PDB file of C-alpha atoms in Angstrom:
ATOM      1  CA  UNK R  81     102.224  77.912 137.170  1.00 75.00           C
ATOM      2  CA  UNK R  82     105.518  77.035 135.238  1.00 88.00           C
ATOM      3  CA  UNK R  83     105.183  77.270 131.420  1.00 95.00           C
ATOM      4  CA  UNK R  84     107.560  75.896 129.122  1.00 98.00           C
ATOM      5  CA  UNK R  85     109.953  78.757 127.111  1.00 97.00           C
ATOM      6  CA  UNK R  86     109.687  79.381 123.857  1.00 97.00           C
ATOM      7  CA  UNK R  87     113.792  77.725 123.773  1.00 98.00           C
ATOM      8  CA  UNK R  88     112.845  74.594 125.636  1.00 98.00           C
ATOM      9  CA  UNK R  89     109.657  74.167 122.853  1.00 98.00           C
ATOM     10  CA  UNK R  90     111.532  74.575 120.164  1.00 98.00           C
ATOM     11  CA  UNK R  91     114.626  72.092 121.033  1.00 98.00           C
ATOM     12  CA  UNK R  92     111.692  69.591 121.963  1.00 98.00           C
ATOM     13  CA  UNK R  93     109.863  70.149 118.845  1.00 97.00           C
ATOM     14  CA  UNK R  94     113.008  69.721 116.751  1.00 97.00           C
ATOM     15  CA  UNK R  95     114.232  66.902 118.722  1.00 98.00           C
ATOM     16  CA  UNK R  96     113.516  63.444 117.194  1.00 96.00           C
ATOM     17  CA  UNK R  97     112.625  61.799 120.641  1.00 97.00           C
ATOM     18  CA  UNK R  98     111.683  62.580 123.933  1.00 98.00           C
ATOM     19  CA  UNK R  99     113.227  60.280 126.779  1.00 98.00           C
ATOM     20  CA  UNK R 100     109.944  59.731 129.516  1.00 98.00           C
ATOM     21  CA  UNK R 101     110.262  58.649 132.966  1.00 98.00           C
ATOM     22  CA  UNK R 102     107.057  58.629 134.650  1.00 98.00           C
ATOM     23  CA  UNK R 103     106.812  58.451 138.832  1.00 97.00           C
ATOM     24  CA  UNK R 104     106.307  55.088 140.540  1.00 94.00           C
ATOM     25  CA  UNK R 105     104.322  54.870 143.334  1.00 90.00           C
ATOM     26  CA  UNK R 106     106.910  55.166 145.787  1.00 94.00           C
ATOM     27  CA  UNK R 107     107.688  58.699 143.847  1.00 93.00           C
ATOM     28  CA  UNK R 108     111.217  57.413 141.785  1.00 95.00           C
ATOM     29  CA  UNK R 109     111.493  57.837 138.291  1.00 95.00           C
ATOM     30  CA  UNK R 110     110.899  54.626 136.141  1.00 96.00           C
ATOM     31  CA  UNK R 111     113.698  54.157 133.678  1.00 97.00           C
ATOM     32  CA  UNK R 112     113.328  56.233 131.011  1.00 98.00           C
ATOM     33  CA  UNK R 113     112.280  55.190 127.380  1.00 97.00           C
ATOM     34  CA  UNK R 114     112.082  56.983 123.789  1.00 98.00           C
ATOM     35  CA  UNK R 115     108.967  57.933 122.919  1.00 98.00           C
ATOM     36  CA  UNK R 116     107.543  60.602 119.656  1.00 98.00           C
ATOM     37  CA  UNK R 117     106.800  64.064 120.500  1.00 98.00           C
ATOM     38  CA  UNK R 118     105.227  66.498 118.860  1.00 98.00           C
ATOM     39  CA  UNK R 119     103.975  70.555 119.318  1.00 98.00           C
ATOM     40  CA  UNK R 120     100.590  72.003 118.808  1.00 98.00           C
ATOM     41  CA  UNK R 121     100.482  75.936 119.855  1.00 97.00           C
ATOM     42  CA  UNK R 122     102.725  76.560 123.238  1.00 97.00           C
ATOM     43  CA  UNK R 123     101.959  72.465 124.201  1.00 98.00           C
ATOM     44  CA  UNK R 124     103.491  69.479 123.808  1.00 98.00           C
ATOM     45  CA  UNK R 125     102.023  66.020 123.670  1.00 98.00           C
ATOM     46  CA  UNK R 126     103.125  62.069 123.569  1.00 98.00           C
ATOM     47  CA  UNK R 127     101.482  59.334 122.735  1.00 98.00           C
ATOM     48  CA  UNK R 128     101.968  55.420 123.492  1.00 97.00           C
ATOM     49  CA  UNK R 129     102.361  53.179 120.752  1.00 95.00           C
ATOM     50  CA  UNK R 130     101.250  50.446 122.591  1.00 94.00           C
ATOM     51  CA  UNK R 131      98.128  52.028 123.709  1.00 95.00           C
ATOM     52  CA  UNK R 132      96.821  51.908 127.389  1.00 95.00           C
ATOM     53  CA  UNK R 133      98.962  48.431 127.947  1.00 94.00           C
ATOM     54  CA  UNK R 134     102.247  50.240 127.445  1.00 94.00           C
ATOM     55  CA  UNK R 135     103.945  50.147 130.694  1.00 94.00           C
ATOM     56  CA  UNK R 136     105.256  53.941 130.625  1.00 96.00           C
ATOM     57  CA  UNK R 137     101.337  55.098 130.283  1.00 97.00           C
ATOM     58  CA  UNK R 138     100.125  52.951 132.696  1.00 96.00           C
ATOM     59  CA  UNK R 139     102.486  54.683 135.312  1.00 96.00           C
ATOM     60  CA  UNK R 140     101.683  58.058 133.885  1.00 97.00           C
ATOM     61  CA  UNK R 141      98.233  57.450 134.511  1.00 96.00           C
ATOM     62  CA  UNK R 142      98.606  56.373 138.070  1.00 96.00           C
ATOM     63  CA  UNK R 143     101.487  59.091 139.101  1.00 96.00           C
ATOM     64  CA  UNK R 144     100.470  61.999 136.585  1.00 97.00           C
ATOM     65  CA  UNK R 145     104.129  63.019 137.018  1.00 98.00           C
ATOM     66  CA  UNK R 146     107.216  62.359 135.595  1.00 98.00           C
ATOM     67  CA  UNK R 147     110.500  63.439 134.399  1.00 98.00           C
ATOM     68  CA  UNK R 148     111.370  63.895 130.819  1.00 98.00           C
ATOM     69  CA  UNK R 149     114.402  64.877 128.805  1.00 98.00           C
ATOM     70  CA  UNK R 150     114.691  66.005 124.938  1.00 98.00           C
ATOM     71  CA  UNK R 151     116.986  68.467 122.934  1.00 97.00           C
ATOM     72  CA  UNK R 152     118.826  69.073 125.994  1.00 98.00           C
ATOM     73  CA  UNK R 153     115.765  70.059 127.899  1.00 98.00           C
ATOM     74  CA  UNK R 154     115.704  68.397 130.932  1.00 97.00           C
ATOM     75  CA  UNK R 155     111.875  69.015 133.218  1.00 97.00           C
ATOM     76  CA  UNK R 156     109.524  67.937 135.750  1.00 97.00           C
ATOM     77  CA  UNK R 157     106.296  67.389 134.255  1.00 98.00           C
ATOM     78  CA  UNK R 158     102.609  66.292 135.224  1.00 98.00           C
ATOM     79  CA  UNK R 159     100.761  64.484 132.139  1.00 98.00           C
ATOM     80  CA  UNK R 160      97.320  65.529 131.623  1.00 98.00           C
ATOM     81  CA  UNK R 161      94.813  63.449 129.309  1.00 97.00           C
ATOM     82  CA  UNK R 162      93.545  64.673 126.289  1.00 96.00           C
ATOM     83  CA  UNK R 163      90.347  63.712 124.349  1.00 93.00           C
ATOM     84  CA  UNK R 164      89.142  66.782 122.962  1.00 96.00           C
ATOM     85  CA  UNK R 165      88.336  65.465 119.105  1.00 96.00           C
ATOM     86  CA  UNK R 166      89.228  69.105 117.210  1.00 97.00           C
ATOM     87  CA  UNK R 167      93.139  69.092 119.352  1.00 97.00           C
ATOM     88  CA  UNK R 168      93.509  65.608 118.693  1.00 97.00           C
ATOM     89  CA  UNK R 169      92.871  65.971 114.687  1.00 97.00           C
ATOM     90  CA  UNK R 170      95.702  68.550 114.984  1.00 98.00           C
ATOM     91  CA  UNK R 171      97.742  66.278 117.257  1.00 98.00           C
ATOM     92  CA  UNK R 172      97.652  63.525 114.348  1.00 97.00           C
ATOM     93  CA  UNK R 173      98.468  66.202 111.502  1.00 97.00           C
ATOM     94  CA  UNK R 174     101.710  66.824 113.787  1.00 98.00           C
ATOM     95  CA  UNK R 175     102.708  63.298 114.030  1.00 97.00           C
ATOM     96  CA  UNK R 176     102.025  62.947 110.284  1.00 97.00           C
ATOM     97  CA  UNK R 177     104.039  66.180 109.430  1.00 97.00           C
ATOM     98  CA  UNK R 178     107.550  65.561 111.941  1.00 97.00           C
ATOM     99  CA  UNK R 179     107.777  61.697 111.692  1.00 97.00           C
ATOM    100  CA  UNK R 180     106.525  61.369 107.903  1.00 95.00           C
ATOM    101  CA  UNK R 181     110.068  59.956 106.774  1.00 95.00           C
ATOM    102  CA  UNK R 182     109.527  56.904 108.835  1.00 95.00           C
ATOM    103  CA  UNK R 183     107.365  54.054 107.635  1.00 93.00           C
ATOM    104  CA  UNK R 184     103.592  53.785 107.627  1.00 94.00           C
ATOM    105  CA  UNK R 185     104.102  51.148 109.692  1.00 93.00           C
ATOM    106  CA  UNK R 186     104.931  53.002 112.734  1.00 94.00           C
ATOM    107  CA  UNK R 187     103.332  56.457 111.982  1.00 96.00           C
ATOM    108  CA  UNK R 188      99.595  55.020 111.311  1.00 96.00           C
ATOM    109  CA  UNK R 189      98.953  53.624 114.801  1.00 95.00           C
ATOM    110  CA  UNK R 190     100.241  56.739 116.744  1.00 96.00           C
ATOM    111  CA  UNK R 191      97.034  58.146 114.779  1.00 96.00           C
ATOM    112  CA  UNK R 192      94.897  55.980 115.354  1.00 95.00           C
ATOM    113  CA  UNK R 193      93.294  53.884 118.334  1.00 92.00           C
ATOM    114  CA  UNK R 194      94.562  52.804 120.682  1.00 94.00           C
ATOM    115  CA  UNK R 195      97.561  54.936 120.463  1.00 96.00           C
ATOM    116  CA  UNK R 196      95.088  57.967 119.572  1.00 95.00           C
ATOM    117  CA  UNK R 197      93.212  57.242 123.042  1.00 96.00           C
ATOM    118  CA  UNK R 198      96.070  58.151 125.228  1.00 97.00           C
ATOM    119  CA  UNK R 199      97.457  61.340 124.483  1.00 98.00           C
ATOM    120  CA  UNK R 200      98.821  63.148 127.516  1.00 98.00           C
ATOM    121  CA  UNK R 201      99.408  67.010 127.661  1.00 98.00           C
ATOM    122  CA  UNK R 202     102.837  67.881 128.915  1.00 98.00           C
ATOM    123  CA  UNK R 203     102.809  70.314 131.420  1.00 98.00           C
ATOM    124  CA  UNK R 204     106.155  71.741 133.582  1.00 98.00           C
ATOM    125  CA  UNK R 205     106.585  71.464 137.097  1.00 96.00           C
TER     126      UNK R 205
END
């Protein structure tokens, strides 16, 4: 099973964005959109602001794979949901921590529900 390098976490970690492009049913990319990233361990994980409406989630959760692009890293990934309560207390210290410059305003909900109820697990193709 493909794992990411410890290069490609780093450049995604430091990156400000990640560009997304989940699968449509018929197996093309959507258009991809900017979404927060941010690194827990050897993992990466998003978030959508919007919550389980966002259109982006709702084809991740029907495809589980997609394309995404960030610090020059370019990969095939699967998204994998994650509810576990103790990773998703350290997912919200990570979002604090990288995006704390930007206003409360748009760092609060990616901690808290509904954004908090769909983080997906990157994993490589």
């Amino acid at each position: 099973m493909p794992t990411w390098t410890n290069d490609e976490l780093s450049r995604i970690e430091h990156a400000d964005e990640l560009q997304i492009a989940p699968l449509r049913g018929d197996g093309t990319p959507r258009s991809a959109i900017p979404i927060w990233v941010v690194r827990d361990g050897d993992d990466l994980y998003v978030r959508s602001y919007r919550g389980r409406e966002g259109a982006w989630f709702r084809s991740a959760q029907r495809s589980h794979e997609g394309h995404i692009s960030s610090g020059g890293v370019d990969r095939d990934v699967s998204f994998v949901d994650e509810a576990d309560p103790a990773l998703n207390e350290r997912i919200d210290a990570a979002y604090r921590a990288k995006y704390r410059r930007y206003s409360a305003a748009y760092v609060d909900p990616m901690v808290a529900a509904p954004a908090r109820d769909t983080t997906l697990k990157l994993v490589p193709r």
